[in-house]
Coordinates of C-alpha atoms in Angstrom, one line a residue:
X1 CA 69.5 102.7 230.0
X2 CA 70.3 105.3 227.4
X3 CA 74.2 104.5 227.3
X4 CA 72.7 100.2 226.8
X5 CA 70.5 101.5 224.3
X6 CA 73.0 103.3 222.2
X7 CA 75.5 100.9 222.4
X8 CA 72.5 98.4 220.6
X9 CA 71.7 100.8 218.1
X10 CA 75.5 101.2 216.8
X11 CA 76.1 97.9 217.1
X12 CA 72.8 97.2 214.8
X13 CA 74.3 100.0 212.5
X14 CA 77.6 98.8 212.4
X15 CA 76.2 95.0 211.4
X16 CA 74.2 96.6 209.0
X17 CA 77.0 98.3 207.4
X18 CA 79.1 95.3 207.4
X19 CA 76.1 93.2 205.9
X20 CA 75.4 95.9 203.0
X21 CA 78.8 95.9 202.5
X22 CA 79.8 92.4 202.0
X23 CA 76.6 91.9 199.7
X24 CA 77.6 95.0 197.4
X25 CA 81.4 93.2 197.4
X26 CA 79.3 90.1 196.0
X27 CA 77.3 92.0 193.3
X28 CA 80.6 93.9 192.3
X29 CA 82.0 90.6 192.1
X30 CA 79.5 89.3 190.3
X31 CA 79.1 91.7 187.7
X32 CA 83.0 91.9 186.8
X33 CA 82.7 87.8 186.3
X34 CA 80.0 88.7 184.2
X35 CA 81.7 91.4 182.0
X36 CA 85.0 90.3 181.8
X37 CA 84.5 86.6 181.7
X38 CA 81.1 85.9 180.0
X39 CA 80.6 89.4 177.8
X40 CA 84.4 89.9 177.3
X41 CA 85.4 90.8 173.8
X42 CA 87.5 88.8 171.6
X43 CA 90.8 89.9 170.3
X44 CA 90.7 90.6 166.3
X45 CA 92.1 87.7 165.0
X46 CA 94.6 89.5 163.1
X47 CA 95.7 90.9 165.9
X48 CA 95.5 87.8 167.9
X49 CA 97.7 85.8 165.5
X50 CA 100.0 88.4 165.2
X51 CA 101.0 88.6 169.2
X52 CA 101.6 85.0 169.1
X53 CA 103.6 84.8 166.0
X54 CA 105.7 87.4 167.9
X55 CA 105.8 85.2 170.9
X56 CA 106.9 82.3 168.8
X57 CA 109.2 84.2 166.9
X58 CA 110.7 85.3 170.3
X59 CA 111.4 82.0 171.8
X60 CA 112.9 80.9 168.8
X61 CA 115.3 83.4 168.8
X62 CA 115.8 82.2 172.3
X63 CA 116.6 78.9 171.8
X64 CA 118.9 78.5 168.6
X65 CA 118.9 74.9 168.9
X66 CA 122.1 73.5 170.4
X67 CA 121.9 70.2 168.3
X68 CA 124.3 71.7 166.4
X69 CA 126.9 72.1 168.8
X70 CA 126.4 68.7 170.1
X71 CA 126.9 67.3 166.5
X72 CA 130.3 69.3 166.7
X73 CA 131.4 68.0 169.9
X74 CA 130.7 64.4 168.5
X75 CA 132.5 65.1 164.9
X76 CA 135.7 66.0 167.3
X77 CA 135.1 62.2 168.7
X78 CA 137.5 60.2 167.4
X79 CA 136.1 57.3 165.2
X80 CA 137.2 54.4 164.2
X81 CA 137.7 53.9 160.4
X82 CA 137.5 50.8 158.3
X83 CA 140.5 49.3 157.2
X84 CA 138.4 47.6 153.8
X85 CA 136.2 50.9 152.8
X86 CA 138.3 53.5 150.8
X87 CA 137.7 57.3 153.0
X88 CA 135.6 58.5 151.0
X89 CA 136.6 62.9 150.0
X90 CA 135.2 65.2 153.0
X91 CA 131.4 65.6 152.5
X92 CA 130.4 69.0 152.7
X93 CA 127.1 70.6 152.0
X94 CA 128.5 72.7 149.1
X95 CA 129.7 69.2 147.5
X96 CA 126.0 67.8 147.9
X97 CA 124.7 70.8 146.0
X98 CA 127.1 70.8 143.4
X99 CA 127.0 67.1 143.1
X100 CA 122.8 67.3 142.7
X101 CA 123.0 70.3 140.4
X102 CA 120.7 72.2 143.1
X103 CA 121.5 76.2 143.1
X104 CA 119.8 77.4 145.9
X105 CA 120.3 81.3 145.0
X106 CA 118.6 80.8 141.3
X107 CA 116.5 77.7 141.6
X108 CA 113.2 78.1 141.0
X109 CA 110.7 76.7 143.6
X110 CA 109.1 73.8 142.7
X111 CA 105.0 73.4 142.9
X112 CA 104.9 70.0 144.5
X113 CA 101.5 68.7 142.6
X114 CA 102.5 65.4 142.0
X115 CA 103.2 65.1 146.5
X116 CA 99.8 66.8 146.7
X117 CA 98.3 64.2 144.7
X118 CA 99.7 61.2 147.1
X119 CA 98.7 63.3 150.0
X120 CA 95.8 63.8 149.1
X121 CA 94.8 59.7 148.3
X122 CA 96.8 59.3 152.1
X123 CA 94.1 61.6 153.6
X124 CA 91.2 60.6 151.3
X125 CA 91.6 56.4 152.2
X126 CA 92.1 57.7 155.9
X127 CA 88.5 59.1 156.0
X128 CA 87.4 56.0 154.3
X129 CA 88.7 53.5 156.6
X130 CA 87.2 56.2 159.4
X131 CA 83.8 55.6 158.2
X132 CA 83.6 51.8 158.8
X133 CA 86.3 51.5 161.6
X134 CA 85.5 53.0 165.2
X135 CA 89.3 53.3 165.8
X136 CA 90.0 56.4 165.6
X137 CA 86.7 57.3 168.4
X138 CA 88.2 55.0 170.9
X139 CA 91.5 56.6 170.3
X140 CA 90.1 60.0 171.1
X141 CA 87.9 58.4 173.9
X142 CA 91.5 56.9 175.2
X143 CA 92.9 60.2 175.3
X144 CA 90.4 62.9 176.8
X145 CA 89.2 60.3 179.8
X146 CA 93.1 59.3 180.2
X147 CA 94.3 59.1 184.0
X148 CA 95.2 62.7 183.8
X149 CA 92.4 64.3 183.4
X150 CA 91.1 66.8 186.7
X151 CA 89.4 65.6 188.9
X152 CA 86.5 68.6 188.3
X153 CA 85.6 66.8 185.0
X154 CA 83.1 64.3 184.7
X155 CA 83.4 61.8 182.1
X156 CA 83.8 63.6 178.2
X157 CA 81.8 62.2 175.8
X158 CA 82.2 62.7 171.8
X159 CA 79.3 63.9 170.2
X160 CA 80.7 65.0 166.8
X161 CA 83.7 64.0 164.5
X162 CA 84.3 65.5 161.3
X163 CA 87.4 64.8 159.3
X164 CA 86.9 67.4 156.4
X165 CA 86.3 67.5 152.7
X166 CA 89.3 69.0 151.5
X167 CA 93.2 68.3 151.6
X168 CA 96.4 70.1 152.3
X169 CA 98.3 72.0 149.4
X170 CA 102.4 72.3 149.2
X171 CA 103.8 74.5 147.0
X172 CA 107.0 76.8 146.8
X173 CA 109.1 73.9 147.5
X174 CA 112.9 75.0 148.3
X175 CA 116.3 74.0 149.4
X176 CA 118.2 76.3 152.0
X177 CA 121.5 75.9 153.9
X178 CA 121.5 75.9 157.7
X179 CA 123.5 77.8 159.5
X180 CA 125.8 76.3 162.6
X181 CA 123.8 78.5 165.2
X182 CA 120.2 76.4 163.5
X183 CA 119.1 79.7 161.8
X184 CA 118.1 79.1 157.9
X185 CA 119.5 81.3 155.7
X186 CA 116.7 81.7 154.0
X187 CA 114.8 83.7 156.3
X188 CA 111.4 84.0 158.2
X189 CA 112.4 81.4 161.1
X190 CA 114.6 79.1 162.3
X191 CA 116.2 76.3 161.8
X192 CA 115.6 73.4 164.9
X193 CA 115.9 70.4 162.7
X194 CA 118.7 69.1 162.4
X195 CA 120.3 69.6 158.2
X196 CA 120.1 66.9 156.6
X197 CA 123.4 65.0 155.0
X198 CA 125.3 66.8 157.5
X199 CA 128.6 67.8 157.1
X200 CA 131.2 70.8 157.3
X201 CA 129.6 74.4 157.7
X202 CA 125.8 73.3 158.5
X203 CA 123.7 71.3 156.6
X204 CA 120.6 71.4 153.8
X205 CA 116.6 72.0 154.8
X206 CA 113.6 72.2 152.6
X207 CA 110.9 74.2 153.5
X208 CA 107.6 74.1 151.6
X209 CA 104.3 76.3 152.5
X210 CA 101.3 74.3 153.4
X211 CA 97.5 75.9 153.0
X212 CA 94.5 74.2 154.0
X213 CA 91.1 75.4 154.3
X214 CA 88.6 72.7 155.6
X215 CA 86.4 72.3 158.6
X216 CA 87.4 69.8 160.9
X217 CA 85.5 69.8 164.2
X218 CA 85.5 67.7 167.1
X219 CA 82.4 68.2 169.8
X220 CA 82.3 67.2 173.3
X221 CA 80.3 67.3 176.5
X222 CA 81.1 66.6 180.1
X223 CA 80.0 68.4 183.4
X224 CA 81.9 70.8 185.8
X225 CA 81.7 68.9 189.3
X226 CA 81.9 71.0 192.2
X227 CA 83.4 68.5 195.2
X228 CA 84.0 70.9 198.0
X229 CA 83.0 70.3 200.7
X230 CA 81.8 66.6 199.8
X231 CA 81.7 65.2 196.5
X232 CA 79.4 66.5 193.5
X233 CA 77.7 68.9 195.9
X234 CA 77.5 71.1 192.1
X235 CA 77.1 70.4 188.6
X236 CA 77.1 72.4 185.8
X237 CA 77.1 70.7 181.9
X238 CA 78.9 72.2 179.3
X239 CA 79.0 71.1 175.3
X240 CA 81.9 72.0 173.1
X241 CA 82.5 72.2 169.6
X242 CA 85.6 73.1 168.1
X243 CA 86.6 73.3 164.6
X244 CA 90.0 73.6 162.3
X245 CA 89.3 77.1 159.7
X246 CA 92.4 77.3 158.2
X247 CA 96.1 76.3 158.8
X248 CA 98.7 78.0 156.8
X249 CA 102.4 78.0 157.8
X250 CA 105.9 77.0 156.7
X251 CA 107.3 73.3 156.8
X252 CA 110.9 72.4 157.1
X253 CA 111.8 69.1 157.0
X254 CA 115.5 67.7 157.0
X255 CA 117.5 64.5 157.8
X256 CA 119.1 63.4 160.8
X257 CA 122.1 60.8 160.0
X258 CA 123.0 58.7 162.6
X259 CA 126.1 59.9 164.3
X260 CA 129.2 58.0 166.5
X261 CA 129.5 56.7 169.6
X262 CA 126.2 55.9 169.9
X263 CA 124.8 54.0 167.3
X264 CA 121.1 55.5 166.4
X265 CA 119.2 55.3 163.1
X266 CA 118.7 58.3 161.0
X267 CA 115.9 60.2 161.2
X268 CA 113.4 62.7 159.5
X269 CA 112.5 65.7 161.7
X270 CA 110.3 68.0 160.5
X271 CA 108.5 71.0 162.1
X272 CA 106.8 74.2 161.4
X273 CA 108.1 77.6 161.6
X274 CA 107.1 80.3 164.2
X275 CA 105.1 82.2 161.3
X276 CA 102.3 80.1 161.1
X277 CA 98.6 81.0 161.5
X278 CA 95.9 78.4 163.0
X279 CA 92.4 79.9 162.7
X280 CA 89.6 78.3 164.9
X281 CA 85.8 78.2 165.2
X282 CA 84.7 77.3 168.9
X283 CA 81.2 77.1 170.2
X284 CA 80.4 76.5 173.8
X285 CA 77.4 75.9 175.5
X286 CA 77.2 76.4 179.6
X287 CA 74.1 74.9 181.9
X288 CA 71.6 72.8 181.9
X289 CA 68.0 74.7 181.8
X290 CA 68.8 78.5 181.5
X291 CA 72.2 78.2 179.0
X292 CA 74.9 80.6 178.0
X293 CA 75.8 80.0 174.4
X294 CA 79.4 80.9 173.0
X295 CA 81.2 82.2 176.2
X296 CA 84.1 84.1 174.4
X297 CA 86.1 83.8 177.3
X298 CA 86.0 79.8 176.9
X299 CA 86.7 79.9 173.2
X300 CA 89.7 82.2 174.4
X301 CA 91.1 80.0 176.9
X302 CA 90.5 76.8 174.2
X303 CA 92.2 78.3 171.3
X304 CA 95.1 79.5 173.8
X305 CA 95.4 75.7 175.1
X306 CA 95.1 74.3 171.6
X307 CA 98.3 76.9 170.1
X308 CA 100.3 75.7 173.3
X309 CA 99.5 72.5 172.6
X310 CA 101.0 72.8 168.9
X311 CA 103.4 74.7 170.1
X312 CA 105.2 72.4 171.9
X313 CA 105.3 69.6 169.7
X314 CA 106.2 70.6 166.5
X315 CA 107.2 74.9 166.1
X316 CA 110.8 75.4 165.9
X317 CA 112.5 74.9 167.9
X318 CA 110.7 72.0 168.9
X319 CA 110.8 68.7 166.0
X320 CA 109.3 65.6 165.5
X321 CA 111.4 62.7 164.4
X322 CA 110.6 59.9 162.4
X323 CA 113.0 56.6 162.2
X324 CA 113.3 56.0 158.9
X325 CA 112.9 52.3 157.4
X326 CA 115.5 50.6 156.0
X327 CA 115.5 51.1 151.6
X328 CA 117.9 48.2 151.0
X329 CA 116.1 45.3 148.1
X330 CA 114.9 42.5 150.4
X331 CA 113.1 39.2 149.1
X332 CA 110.4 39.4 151.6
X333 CA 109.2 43.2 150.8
X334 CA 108.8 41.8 147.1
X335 CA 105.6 42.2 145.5
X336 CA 104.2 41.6 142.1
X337 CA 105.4 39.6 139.1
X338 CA 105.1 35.7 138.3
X339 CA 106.6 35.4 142.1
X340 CA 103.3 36.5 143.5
X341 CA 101.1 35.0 141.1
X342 CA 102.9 31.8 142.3
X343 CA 102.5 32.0 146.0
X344 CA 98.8 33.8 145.1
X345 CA 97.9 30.0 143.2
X346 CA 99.3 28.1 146.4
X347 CA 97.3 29.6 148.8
X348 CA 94.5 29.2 147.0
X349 CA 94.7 25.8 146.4
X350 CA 95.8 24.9 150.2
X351 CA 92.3 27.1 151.0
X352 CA 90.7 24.5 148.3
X353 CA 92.0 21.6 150.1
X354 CA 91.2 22.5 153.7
X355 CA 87.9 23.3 152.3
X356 CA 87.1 19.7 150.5
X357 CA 88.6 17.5 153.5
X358 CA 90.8 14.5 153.8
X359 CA 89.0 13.3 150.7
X360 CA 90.4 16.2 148.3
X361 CA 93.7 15.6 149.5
X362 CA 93.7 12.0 148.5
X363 CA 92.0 12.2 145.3
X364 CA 95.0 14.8 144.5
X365 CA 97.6 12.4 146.2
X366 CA 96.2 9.8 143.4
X367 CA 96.2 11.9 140.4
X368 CA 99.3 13.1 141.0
X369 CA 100.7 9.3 141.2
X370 CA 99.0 8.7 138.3
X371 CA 100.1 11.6 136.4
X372 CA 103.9 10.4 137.5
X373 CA 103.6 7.4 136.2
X374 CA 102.5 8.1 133.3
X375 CA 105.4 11.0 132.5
X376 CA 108.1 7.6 133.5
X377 CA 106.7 6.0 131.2
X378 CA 106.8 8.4 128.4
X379 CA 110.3 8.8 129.2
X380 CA 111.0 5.6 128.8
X381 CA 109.6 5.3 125.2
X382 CA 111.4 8.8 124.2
X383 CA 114.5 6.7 125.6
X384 CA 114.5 3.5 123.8
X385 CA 113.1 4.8 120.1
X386 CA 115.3 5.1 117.3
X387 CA 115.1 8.3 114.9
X388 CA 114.4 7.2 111.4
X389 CA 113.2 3.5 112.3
X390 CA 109.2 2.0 112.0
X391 CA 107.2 2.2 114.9
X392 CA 107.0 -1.0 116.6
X393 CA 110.1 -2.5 115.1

């Protein structure tokens, strides 16, 4: 009896120990989530931008673009040469900067006021047409709910859009050479586009700065589902708010010409260099009756999503191109003068008659018969009077 009853009373002990033990795992668990996740401190944001500048600046190093040494195998392609166009002297980017009278070691950056001006008006009627046209919600709405969105998400809803007060400034507007490897030669970055009027020994670039200091915010809700082990067994709501500080950075933009075999359009590229700084406001707010307002570790893991997101789109040495339109005179991209005054006066009057009916149009159809006959028979009396004679003889 004594060995059966010992044998209980460890056993009890040990299922104690293990039960004390697993709950204390639990609370430590609990408590780190708590601390590190919910309570955890935010980087200094000096510091912040700072490690992912170096980051950037890293990767660009990394990857000095190879678009160069793909335009070199291509200029070693033969091409076939016109037999009517006179060659034309060998294009170089030294010719191009002599030719436009452009030093690029004593020129003075230029302030760009007149760009900021059309900029702004760009941005300002944007916003306008904004205001009275839901297009740009049910482009957002397109996007966040898009087919690949998780499948812990519940449906995101847009609760606040605001597209600013302020605009964008350019300034210190400049002209640098690129080198073959896609480094500028100006410095701070690199140089992923592609130079523009290419030719021997690199190409051109101009970089500007761009400043802007607005508040642009975008809020959302939606819930975290929980579907293990059947569907929505958990929900938890969460609202989100985030909103654009201050953007400040570099801008290159250059041309891409179209090159042989391949026939291809040219293009703009433009990007930003790996020196820029993106400051963000995020508020959060977790649960549904007892909430936990402005996790930092959520606004950490947004503004980290958001910098990839820019990151590998437009930072060197990653571009965007545009395809750019074709700037040769054509009849039907004419506006204004006499022309359009014309074809304004013709529209209005078919609008006139579509208006009045089949009666309009004949009533027109009459006068102008009458006023025909009338100008045949004035030319026949200018065509059978004598100068210098008495009427009617």
């Amino acid at each position: 009896m004594s060995t059966n009853q010992a044998g209980q009373q460890q056993q009890s002990l040990s299922f104690t120990q293990g039960f004390l033990l697993g709950q204390l795992s639990i609370v430590i668990l609990i408590g780190a989530f708590i601390k590190f996740f919910i309570f955890g401190d935010i980087p200094n944001e000096d510091t912040n931008a700072s490690t992912l500048s170096q980051k950037r600046r890293q990767r660009t190093l990394a990857h000095k673009s190879p678009l160069f040494s793909l335009e070199q195998r291509q200029r070693s392609l033969r091409r076939k040469r016109s037999s009517v166009l006179r060659n034309p002297p060998p294009l170089t980017t030294a010719t191009i900067l002599s030719k436009s009278y452009y030093n690029v070691n004593s020129h003075q950056p230029e302030s760009l006021d007149w760009f900021n001006v059309l900029v702004a008006q760009t941005i300002a009627q944007f916003r306008s047409d904004a205001q009275h046209d839901d297009a740009i919600l049910r482009s957002l709405n397109n996007v966040l709910n898009g087919p690949q969105m998780p499948d812990f998400l519940d449906e995101i809803k847009i609760t606040e859009i605001s597209l600013g007060e302020e605009f964008p400034i350019f300034s210190n507007c400049r002209v640098i050479p690129v080198e073959e490897d896609g480094i500028g030669g100006g410095g701070g970055g690199g140089g992923g586009t592609a130079g523009m009027a290419r030719g021997e020994g690199g190409g051109l670039q101009a970089r500007m700065d761009v400043d802007l200091s607005d508040f642009i915010t975008l809020g959302v809700e939606t819930k975290l589902v929980l579907n293990y082990p059947k569907p929505r067994v958990a929900v938890l709501p969460v609202a989100l708010s985030v909103s654009v500080v201050r953007f400040s950075g570099t801008l290159s933009i250059s041309f891409i010409p179209s090159s042989p075999p391949t026939p291809s359009p040219t293009t703009l590229a433009f990007s930003f260099l790996d020196d820029y700084r993106l400051d963000l406001s995020i508020r959060s707010l977790v649960g549904s009756r007892s909430r936990l307002q402005d996790v930092p570790k959520i606004a950490q893991l947004v503004e980290q999503r958001l910098h990839s997101w820019f990151d590998e789109r437009c930072v060197e040495p990653r571009f965007q191109q545009i395809v750019m339109p074709s700037l040769w005179p054509r009849k039907k991209n004419t506006r204004g003068g006499d022309d359009e005054d014309i074809g304004l006066d013709r529209r209005e009057s078919r609008a006139e008659t579509r208006e009045n009916g089949g009666e309009g149009r004949a009533g027109e159809r009459e006068k102008a018969h009458a006023e025909g006959l009338r100008r045949r028979a004035g030319d026949r009396e200018g065509e059978f009077s004598m100068p210098g004679t008495m009427p009617g003889i």
